[in-house]
């Protein structure tokens, strides 16, 4: 909880400590916003007056309407609230910004209020900063209080805290980043999700790589446990048709009859091995793309995360794509066809050439955007809905809410990109199917729609969805245990 206080307290600590004409002018303008110069018109705020007869100490929440020139409105607020990216902040966007920002401010206020009396005093500020490793005197803490204290009590209640910070957007809350990890925790066999953010504290203490290691180990266990369903999905994607209607029980029976129980795990070895290089490349690429975008924020906005995550996913997939082809060929192999992964790779290289390792590359790249985009959008929507309604004292959603959000978002992402995934798998498997003609992505789409209809693009969807819940649950449990083993603080 303490790391969530740092950005708030550090944002006004230097201003409170360093007093002077410039600082006083900033304070009078309101939290660092410059005062209008001579001849300039500042933004006008029209508020709803308090009802008569009420206690003047009980201030009611006031919705502010901006009726002044847009160019004088703080750019950070416009950026934080501009949902349609038109460079302007209309009334609906402003109200949504106020509601969302007020919820985040309440979380931090609760964190600072150590006495749970609804007020923050100088001692609580000193203690909170001391817990963060920052030592200040009680006099300095009192200067911080004075910048927000309106009634001269030298304590801050919720209304004073909210009014001071409401028009000072904070686009990241480290506590939310900490509790709402997604792609690091959940592994459903497709590593196409947007990478998670890490807090400043996690980066400085080196906890980020322990999270990645724990996530990689969780993914390995999860994929191994759900490998039979994954292999059945690949078989149904490639071999199932109207004339060969393969069901789940029949598919398992066929695999066991052909190669015994061990054949259920064919292709799992390469599927597990590719976790480490893919995750590492994607994380490094994501961090570099964030720097290229030029943002210094701890957590990007959704459209920035989607752009950076999609590009990072494309770079990672391009780097390890030959392993994807090997995984498909190993899953489809018959008993005795290959002695192992290296033998399979040598066979493909000698008979089909290097180009065979990039069959299905285009539909795979095209599938990143709908998968990552819908998965991210659904997860963020569910997360924000929960935070708005239930996050009173903490942003911690608990195990079941986190599992539910991860399962729903992953399912929606897979559903949107599944036709492209099926076409990719069939193109990867072309040489392993005797007599199969070499076709392009467009030609294969037309062939499937003509011979099997739209339903043909969703062959193998049932076992794919069947593995989501166990995969998410297993990866979460293993991740939490590996975190403790690696010395990462428990959630």
Tab-separated table of N, CA and C in Angstrom, residues 297-433:
chain	number	residue	atom	x	y	z
A	297	UNK	N	5.435	8.068	-17.944
A	297	UNK	CA	4.450	7.646	-16.961
A	297	UNK	C	4.650	6.181	-16.602
A	298	UNK	N	4.259	5.863	-15.384
A	298	UNK	CA	4.411	4.500	-14.886
A	298	UNK	C	3.454	3.543	-15.595
A	299	UNK	N	2.284	4.043	-15.945
A	299	UNK	CA	1.303	3.202	-16.623
A	299	UNK	C	0.732	3.969	-17.808
A	300	UNK	N	0.848	3.391	-19.007
A	300	UNK	CA	0.364	4.041	-20.210
A	300	UNK	C	-1.154	4.022	-20.260
A	301	UNK	N	-1.704	4.888	-21.112
A	301	UNK	CA	-3.128	4.823	-21.366
A	301	UNK	C	-3.407	3.609	-22.258
A	302	UNK	N	-4.695	3.236	-22.351
A	302	UNK	CA	-5.036	1.973	-23.003
A	302	UNK	C	-4.549	1.933	-24.443
A	303	UNK	N	-4.801	3.000	-25.221
A	303	UNK	CA	-4.409	2.958	-26.635
A	303	UNK	C	-2.886	2.933	-26.783
A	304	UNK	N	-2.152	3.553	-25.843
A	304	UNK	CA	-0.694	3.492	-25.886
A	304	UNK	C	-0.199	2.095	-25.510
A	305	UNK	N	-0.833	1.488	-24.520
A	305	UNK	CA	-0.461	0.121	-24.144
A	305	UNK	C	-0.728	-0.854	-25.276
A	306	UNK	N	-1.859	-0.673	-25.973
A	306	UNK	CA	-2.199	-1.567	-27.091
A	306	UNK	C	-1.177	-1.438	-28.208
A	307	UNK	N	-0.794	-0.202	-28.528
A	307	UNK	CA	0.205	0.012	-29.583
A	307	UNK	C	1.541	-0.607	-29.200
A	308	UNK	N	2.016	-0.275	-27.996
A	308	UNK	CA	3.315	-0.793	-27.556
A	308	UNK	C	3.278	-2.310	-27.395
A	309	UNK	N	2.191	-2.828	-26.815
A	309	UNK	CA	2.083	-4.267	-26.605
A	309	UNK	C	1.976	-5.049	-27.893
A	310	UNK	N	1.234	-4.524	-28.869
A	310	UNK	CA	1.091	-5.207	-30.158
A	310	UNK	C	2.417	-5.252	-30.912
A	311	UNK	N	3.140	-4.127	-30.907
A	311	UNK	CA	4.444	-4.096	-31.574
A	311	UNK	C	5.437	-5.028	-30.878
A	312	UNK	N	5.417	-5.018	-29.544
A	312	UNK	CA	6.313	-5.912	-28.800
A	312	UNK	C	5.961	-7.372	-29.068
A	313	UNK	N	4.655	-7.680	-29.128
A	313	UNK	CA	4.232	-9.039	-29.440
A	313	UNK	C	4.653	-9.465	-30.830
A	314	UNK	N	4.569	-8.543	-31.793
A	314	UNK	CA	4.977	-8.862	-33.162
A	314	UNK	C	6.475	-9.153	-33.234
A	315	UNK	N	7.272	-8.353	-32.495
A	315	UNK	CA	8.723	-8.581	-32.476
A	315	UNK	C	9.043	-9.929	-31.833
A	316	UNK	N	8.394	-10.233	-30.715
A	316	UNK	CA	8.654	-11.507	-30.025
A	316	UNK	C	8.223	-12.691	-30.876
A	317	UNK	N	7.041	-12.597	-31.496
A	317	UNK	CA	6.553	-13.693	-32.334
A	317	UNK	C	7.448	-13.912	-33.547
A	318	UNK	N	7.953	-12.819	-34.123
A	318	UNK	CA	8.850	-12.951	-35.272
A	318	UNK	C	10.135	-13.671	-34.883
A	319	UNK	N	10.579	-13.425	-33.658
A	319	UNK	CA	11.839	-14.017	-33.199
A	319	UNK	C	11.717	-15.512	-32.938
A	320	UNK	N	10.581	-15.952	-32.421
A	320	UNK	CA	10.455	-17.362	-32.031
A	320	UNK	C	9.487	-18.141	-32.942
A	321	UNK	N	9.073	-17.546	-34.064
A	321	UNK	CA	8.037	-18.184	-34.883
A	321	UNK	C	8.419	-19.578	-35.376
A	322	UNK	N	9.685	-19.840	-35.749
A	322	UNK	CA	10.034	-21.222	-36.123
A	322	UNK	C	9.665	-22.243	-35.045
A	323	UNK	N	9.710	-21.848	-33.784
A	323	UNK	CA	9.323	-22.763	-32.714
A	323	UNK	C	7.815	-23.023	-32.738
A	324	UNK	N	7.031	-22.026	-33.189
A	324	UNK	CA	5.590	-22.234	-33.334
A	324	UNK	C	5.302	-23.295	-34.391
A	325	UNK	N	6.018	-23.229	-35.508
A	325	UNK	CA	5.833	-24.224	-36.572
A	325	UNK	C	6.243	-25.599	-36.072
A	326	UNK	N	7.369	-25.662	-35.347
A	326	UNK	CA	7.814	-26.953	-34.796
A	326	UNK	C	6.783	-27.528	-33.832
A	327	UNK	N	6.191	-26.661	-33.025
A	327	UNK	CA	5.188	-27.123	-32.065
A	327	UNK	C	4.001	-27.758	-32.787
A	328	UNK	N	3.541	-27.139	-33.883
A	328	UNK	CA	2.415	-27.687	-34.643
A	328	UNK	C	2.785	-29.006	-35.291
A	329	UNK	N	3.958	-29.064	-35.905
A	329	UNK	CA	4.384	-30.303	-36.566
A	329	UNK	C	4.571	-31.443	-35.562
A	330	UNK	N	5.109	-31.123	-34.368
A	330	UNK	CA	5.296	-32.162	-33.354
A	330	UNK	C	3.958	-32.650	-32.814
A	331	UNK	N	2.982	-31.746	-32.699
A	331	UNK	CA	1.661	-32.141	-32.211
A	331	UNK	C	0.938	-33.033	-33.216
A	332	UNK	N	1.226	-32.845	-34.500
A	332	UNK	CA	0.532	-33.609	-35.553
A	332	UNK	C	1.286	-34.870	-35.967
A	333	UNK	N	2.485	-35.070	-35.468
A	333	UNK	CA	3.299	-36.203	-35.922
A	333	UNK	C	2.698	-37.536	-35.500
A	334	UNK	N	3.010	-38.541	-36.296
A	334	UNK	CA	2.592	-39.906	-35.974
A	334	UNK	C	3.719	-40.608	-35.225
A	335	UNK	N	3.395	-41.721	-34.600
A	335	UNK	CA	4.386	-42.465	-33.822
A	335	UNK	C	5.552	-42.886	-34.708
A	336	UNK	N	6.775	-42.541	-34.291
A	336	UNK	CA	7.971	-42.913	-35.036
A	336	UNK	C	8.330	-41.987	-36.170
A	337	UNK	N	7.544	-40.939	-36.434
A	337	UNK	CA	7.833	-40.044	-37.562
A	337	UNK	C	9.091	-39.229	-37.304
A	338	UNK	N	9.247	-38.706	-36.094
A	338	UNK	CA	10.448	-37.961	-35.716
A	338	UNK	C	10.974	-38.520	-34.402
A	339	UNK	N	12.295	-38.466	-34.249
A	339	UNK	CA	12.883	-38.934	-32.992
A	339	UNK	C	12.883	-37.853	-31.922
A	340	UNK	N	12.684	-36.612	-32.333
A	340	UNK	CA	12.655	-35.509	-31.383
A	340	UNK	C	12.525	-34.178	-32.093
A	341	UNK	N	12.674	-33.084	-31.328
A	341	UNK	CA	12.506	-31.743	-31.904
A	341	UNK	C	13.574	-31.435	-32.944
A	342	UNK	N	14.846	-31.777	-32.639
A	342	UNK	CA	15.927	-31.494	-33.576
A	342	UNK	C	15.756	-32.278	-34.870
A	343	UNK	N	15.333	-33.533	-34.759
A	343	UNK	CA	15.102	-34.349	-35.958
A	343	UNK	C	13.978	-33.758	-36.805
A	344	UNK	N	12.956	-33.251	-36.155
A	344	UNK	CA	11.843	-32.620	-36.868
A	344	UNK	C	12.325	-31.360	-37.593
A	345	UNK	N	13.148	-30.553	-36.904
A	345	UNK	CA	13.664	-29.332	-37.525
A	345	UNK	C	14.554	-29.652	-38.725
A	346	UNK	N	15.434	-30.654	-38.592
A	346	UNK	CA	16.305	-31.051	-39.701
A	346	UNK	C	15.485	-31.545	-40.886
A	347	UNK	N	14.441	-32.307	-40.597
A	347	UNK	CA	13.590	-32.853	-41.649
A	347	UNK	C	12.899	-31.739	-42.429
A	348	UNK	N	12.356	-30.769	-41.708
A	348	UNK	CA	11.668	-29.639	-42.363
A	348	UNK	C	12.659	-28.833	-43.203
A	349	UNK	N	13.849	-28.571	-42.659
A	349	UNK	CA	14.843	-27.761	-43.351
A	349	UNK	C	15.334	-28.439	-44.629
A	350	UNK	N	15.553	-29.743	-44.577
A	350	UNK	CA	16.082	-30.461	-45.740
A	350	UNK	C	15.036	-30.653	-46.842
A	351	UNK	N	13.786	-30.861	-46.468
A	351	UNK	CA	12.745	-31.160	-47.459
A	351	UNK	C	11.986	-29.929	-47.940
A	352	UNK	N	11.854	-28.922	-47.086
A	352	UNK	CA	11.002	-27.782	-47.432
A	352	UNK	C	11.734	-26.454	-47.468
A	353	UNK	N	12.919	-26.400	-46.890
A	353	UNK	CA	13.673	-25.158	-46.893
A	353	UNK	C	13.345	-24.265	-45.706
A	354	UNK	N	14.106	-23.182	-45.600
A	354	UNK	CA	13.958	-22.271	-44.462
A	354	UNK	C	12.595	-21.589	-44.447
A	355	UNK	N	12.006	-21.369	-45.615
A	355	UNK	CA	10.716	-20.665	-45.694
A	355	UNK	C	9.613	-21.416	-44.966
A	356	UNK	N	9.767	-22.737	-44.819
A	356	UNK	CA	8.729	-23.535	-44.163
A	356	UNK	C	8.565	-23.152	-42.696
A	357	UNK	N	9.626	-22.601	-42.091
A	357	UNK	CA	9.548	-22.216	-40.683
A	357	UNK	C	8.742	-20.934	-40.472
A	358	UNK	N	8.314	-20.308	-41.565
A	358	UNK	CA	7.505	-19.090	-41.452
A	358	UNK	C	6.167	-19.221	-42.172
A	359	UNK	N	5.712	-20.462	-42.360
A	359	UNK	CA	4.371	-20.664	-42.904
A	359	UNK	C	3.325	-20.223	-41.872
A	360	UNK	N	2.339	-19.486	-42.340
A	360	UNK	CA	1.309	-18.988	-41.437
A	360	UNK	C	1.714	-17.740	-40.690
A	361	UNK	N	2.834	-17.135	-41.076
A	361	UNK	CA	3.344	-15.967	-40.352
A	361	UNK	C	2.384	-14.779	-40.444
A	362	UNK	N	1.833	-14.543	-41.626
A	362	UNK	CA	0.967	-13.366	-41.817
A	362	UNK	C	-0.314	-13.460	-40.985
A	363	UNK	N	-1.084	-14.563	-41.055
A	363	UNK	CA	-2.269	-14.619	-40.182
A	363	UNK	C	-1.921	-14.576	-38.702
A	364	UNK	N	-0.753	-15.083	-38.339
A	364	UNK	CA	-0.336	-15.020	-36.939
A	364	UNK	C	-0.119	-13.567	-36.510
A	365	UNK	N	0.534	-12.767	-37.362
A	365	UNK	CA	0.751	-11.354	-37.043
A	365	UNK	C	-0.573	-10.588	-37.007
A	366	UNK	N	-1.447	-10.888	-37.953
A	366	UNK	CA	-2.736	-10.201	-37.987
A	366	UNK	C	-3.590	-10.546	-36.765
A	367	UNK	N	-3.394	-11.735	-36.221
A	367	UNK	CA	-4.177	-12.170	-35.063
A	367	UNK	C	-3.781	-11.495	-33.763
A	368	UNK	N	-2.590	-10.860	-33.737
A	368	UNK	CA	-2.128	-10.221	-32.500
A	368	UNK	C	-3.036	-9.063	-32.113
A	369	UNK	N	-3.425	-8.233	-33.100
A	369	UNK	CA	-4.190	-7.021	-32.795
A	369	UNK	C	-5.565	-7.322	-32.211
A	370	UNK	N	-6.404	-8.190	-32.862
A	370	UNK	CA	-7.706	-8.462	-32.227
A	370	UNK	C	-7.589	-9.176	-30.898
A	371	UNK	N	-6.621	-10.098	-30.781
A	371	UNK	CA	-6.474	-10.832	-29.518
A	371	UNK	C	-6.041	-9.880	-28.405
A	372	UNK	N	-4.922	-9.187	-28.631
A	372	UNK	CA	-4.398	-8.292	-27.588
A	372	UNK	C	-5.353	-7.144	-27.304
A	373	UNK	N	-5.957	-6.592	-28.353
A	373	UNK	CA	-6.848	-5.449	-28.181
A	373	UNK	C	-8.093	-5.783	-27.391
A	374	UNK	N	-8.766	-6.859	-27.770
A	374	UNK	CA	-10.013	-7.225	-27.074
A	374	UNK	C	-9.722	-7.737	-25.673
A	375	UNK	N	-8.661	-8.520	-25.514
A	375	UNK	CA	-8.285	-9.005	-24.186
A	375	UNK	C	-8.002	-7.833	-23.252
A	376	UNK	N	-7.236	-6.849	-23.738
A	376	UNK	CA	-6.909	-5.679	-22.918
A	376	UNK	C	-8.153	-4.848	-22.624
A	377	UNK	N	-8.980	-4.610	-23.649
A	377	UNK	CA	-10.170	-3.774	-23.464
A	377	UNK	C	-11.144	-4.390	-22.474
A	378	UNK	N	-11.378	-5.695	-22.606
A	378	UNK	CA	-12.314	-6.374	-21.703
A	378	UNK	C	-11.768	-6.389	-20.281
A	379	UNK	N	-10.486	-6.692	-20.129
A	379	UNK	CA	-9.886	-6.753	-18.790
A	379	UNK	C	-9.921	-5.387	-18.119
A	380	UNK	N	-9.557	-4.330	-18.875
A	380	UNK	CA	-9.571	-2.985	-18.304
A	380	UNK	C	-10.996	-2.543	-17.957
A	381	UNK	N	-11.954	-2.909	-18.798
A	381	UNK	CA	-13.350	-2.560	-18.523
A	381	UNK	C	-13.834	-3.224	-17.240
A	382	UNK	N	-13.565	-4.516	-17.100
A	382	UNK	CA	-13.965	-5.237	-15.895
A	382	UNK	C	-13.235	-4.700	-14.666
A	383	UNK	N	-11.937	-4.411	-14.828
A	383	UNK	CA	-11.151	-3.879	-13.713
A	383	UNK	C	-11.699	-2.537	-13.248
A	384	UNK	N	-11.943	-1.632	-14.198
A	384	UNK	CA	-12.440	-0.306	-13.836
A	384	UNK	C	-13.838	-0.366	-13.239
A	385	UNK	N	-14.673	-1.280	-13.756
A	385	UNK	CA	-16.019	-1.430	-13.198
A	385	UNK	C	-15.943	-1.884	-11.742
A	386	UNK	N	-15.041	-2.819	-11.452
A	386	UNK	CA	-14.886	-3.291	-10.073
A	386	UNK	C	-14.344	-2.177	-9.186
A	387	UNK	N	-13.327	-1.452	-9.671
A	387	UNK	CA	-12.744	-0.372	-8.879
A	387	UNK	C	-13.768	0.717	-8.572
A	388	UNK	N	-14.606	1.048	-9.555
A	388	UNK	CA	-15.608	2.087	-9.349
A	388	UNK	C	-16.645	1.677	-8.311
A	389	UNK	N	-16.993	0.401	-8.303
A	389	UNK	CA	-18.108	-0.041	-7.457
A	389	UNK	C	-17.667	-0.569	-6.098
A	390	UNK	N	-16.547	-1.281	-6.053
A	390	UNK	CA	-16.225	-2.015	-4.831
A	390	UNK	C	-14.916	-1.595	-4.149
A	391	UNK	N	-14.040	-0.835	-4.831
A	391	UNK	CA	-12.740	-0.492	-4.228
A	391	UNK	C	-12.907	0.652	-3.241
A	392	UNK	N	-13.247	0.323	-1.992
A	392	UNK	CA	-13.453	1.342	-0.978
A	392	UNK	C	-12.163	1.584	-0.187
A	393	UNK	N	-11.599	0.520	0.349
A	393	UNK	CA	-10.401	0.664	1.168
A	393	UNK	C	-9.133	0.175	0.485
A	394	UNK	N	-9.260	-0.618	-0.567
A	394	UNK	CA	-8.094	-1.188	-1.227
A	394	UNK	C	-8.433	-1.519	-2.665
A	395	UNK	N	-7.385	-1.543	-3.506
A	395	UNK	CA	-7.567	-1.919	-4.909
A	395	UNK	C	-7.414	-3.416	-5.105
A	396	UNK	N	-7.199	-4.165	-4.024
A	396	UNK	CA	-7.029	-5.616	-4.120
A	396	UNK	C	-8.378	-6.265	-4.435
A	397	UNK	N	-8.523	-6.916	-5.606
A	397	UNK	CA	-9.818	-7.491	-5.972
A	397	UNK	C	-10.089	-8.854	-5.350
A	398	UNK	N	-9.052	-9.514	-4.850
A	398	UNK	CA	-9.234	-10.868	-4.353
A	398	UNK	C	-9.055	-11.896	-5.463
A	399	UNK	N	-8.919	-13.150	-5.071
A	399	UNK	CA	-8.581	-14.219	-6.008
A	399	UNK	C	-9.670	-14.429	-7.044
A	400	UNK	N	-10.911	-14.568	-6.608
A	400	UNK	CA	-11.969	-14.975	-7.528
A	400	UNK	C	-12.293	-13.892	-8.551
A	401	UNK	N	-12.270	-12.633	-8.141
A	401	UNK	CA	-12.517	-11.544	-9.093
A	401	UNK	C	-11.409	-11.503	-10.140
A	402	UNK	N	-10.164	-11.652	-9.704
A	402	UNK	CA	-9.037	-11.631	-10.627
A	402	UNK	C	-9.109	-12.794	-11.610
A	403	UNK	N	-9.435	-13.991	-11.105
A	403	UNK	CA	-9.568	-15.164	-11.983
A	403	UNK	C	-10.708	-14.981	-12.980
A	404	UNK	N	-11.827	-14.437	-12.512
A	404	UNK	CA	-12.977	-14.227	-13.390
A	404	UNK	C	-12.648	-13.224	-14.493
A	405	UNK	N	-12.006	-12.124	-14.125
A	405	UNK	CA	-11.638	-11.117	-15.130
A	405	UNK	C	-10.651	-11.690	-16.149
A	406	UNK	N	-9.654	-12.438	-15.673
A	406	UNK	CA	-8.680	-13.034	-16.575
A	406	UNK	C	-9.302	-14.055	-17.507
A	407	UNK	N	-10.220	-14.867	-16.989
A	407	UNK	CA	-10.877	-15.885	-17.808
A	407	UNK	C	-11.753	-15.252	-18.882
A	408	UNK	N	-12.550	-14.263	-18.503
A	408	UNK	CA	-13.466	-13.632	-19.452
A	408	UNK	C	-12.698	-12.896	-20.546
A	409	UNK	N	-11.676	-12.130	-20.154
A	409	UNK	CA	-10.928	-11.365	-21.156
A	409	UNK	C	-10.175	-12.285	-22.113
A	410	UNK	N	-9.573	-13.359	-21.599
A	410	UNK	CA	-8.849	-14.297	-22.456
A	410	UNK	C	-9.795	-15.004	-23.419
A	411	UNK	N	-10.966	-15.376	-22.926
A	411	UNK	CA	-11.952	-16.045	-23.771
A	411	UNK	C	-12.418	-15.139	-24.902
A	412	UNK	N	-12.685	-13.886	-24.591
A	412	UNK	CA	-13.121	-12.931	-25.617
A	412	UNK	C	-12.021	-12.687	-26.647
A	413	UNK	N	-10.784	-12.566	-26.185
A	413	UNK	CA	-9.674	-12.366	-27.102
A	413	UNK	C	-9.476	-13.535	-28.038
A	414	UNK	N	-9.566	-14.745	-27.503
A	414	UNK	CA	-9.418	-15.936	-28.335
A	414	UNK	C	-10.555	-16.077	-29.336
A	415	UNK	N	-11.758	-15.766	-28.902
A	415	UNK	CA	-12.917	-15.876	-29.788
A	415	UNK	C	-12.772	-14.942	-30.992
A	416	UNK	N	-12.263	-13.739	-30.756
A	416	UNK	CA	-12.133	-12.755	-31.834
A	416	UNK	C	-11.054	-13.137	-32.840
A	417	UNK	N	-9.970	-13.739	-32.369
A	417	UNK	CA	-8.842	-14.040	-33.255
A	417	UNK	C	-8.798	-15.496	-33.707
A	418	UNK	N	-9.792	-16.305	-33.320
A	418	UNK	CA	-9.715	-17.744	-33.580
A	418	UNK	C	-9.659	-18.104	-35.063
A	419	UNK	N	-10.464	-17.486	-35.952
A	419	UNK	CA	-10.344	-17.836	-37.379
A	419	UNK	C	-8.934	-17.651	-37.919
A	420	UNK	N	-8.259	-16.584	-37.523
A	420	UNK	CA	-6.882	-16.372	-37.972
A	420	UNK	C	-5.948	-17.429	-37.389
A	421	UNK	N	-6.195	-17.823	-36.133
A	421	UNK	CA	-5.367	-18.867	-35.505
A	421	UNK	C	-5.557	-20.199	-36.215
A	422	UNK	N	-6.790	-20.517	-36.626
A	422	UNK	CA	-7.049	-21.770	-37.335
A	422	UNK	C	-6.345	-21.786	-38.691
A	423	UNK	N	-6.455	-20.678	-39.441
A	423	UNK	CA	-5.788	-20.591	-40.746
A	423	UNK	C	-4.274	-20.695	-40.579
A	424	UNK	N	-3.734	-20.043	-39.546
A	424	UNK	CA	-2.300	-20.132	-39.263
A	424	UNK	C	-1.875	-21.578	-39.034
A	425	UNK	N	-2.635	-22.305	-38.219
A	425	UNK	CA	-2.287	-23.696	-37.900
A	425	UNK	C	-2.343	-24.573	-39.144
A	426	UNK	N	-3.353	-24.368	-39.985
A	426	UNK	CA	-3.447	-25.180	-41.208
A	426	UNK	C	-2.305	-24.879	-42.166
A	427	UNK	N	-1.891	-23.628	-42.242
A	427	UNK	CA	-0.756	-23.289	-43.106
A	427	UNK	C	0.540	-23.875	-42.550
A	428	UNK	N	0.694	-23.853	-41.220
A	428	UNK	CA	1.883	-24.454	-40.613
A	428	UNK	C	1.938	-25.961	-40.878
A	429	UNK	N	0.777	-26.591	-40.960
A	429	UNK	CA	0.705	-28.055	-41.088
A	429	UNK	C	0.642	-28.533	-42.528
A	430	UNK	N	0.691	-27.646	-43.505
A	430	UNK	CA	0.468	-28.033	-44.900
A	430	UNK	C	1.361	-29.167	-45.361
A	431	UNK	N	2.658	-29.106	-45.091
A	431	UNK	CA	3.575	-30.130	-45.575
A	431	UNK	C	3.401	-31.451	-44.845
A	432	UNK	N	2.798	-31.397	-43.640
A	432	UNK	CA	2.633	-32.639	-42.882
A	432	UNK	C	1.369	-33.392	-43.279
A	433	UNK	N	0.538	-32.769	-44.103
A	433	UNK	CA	-0.660	-33.428	-44.593
A	433	UNK	C	-0.408	-33.849	-46.038
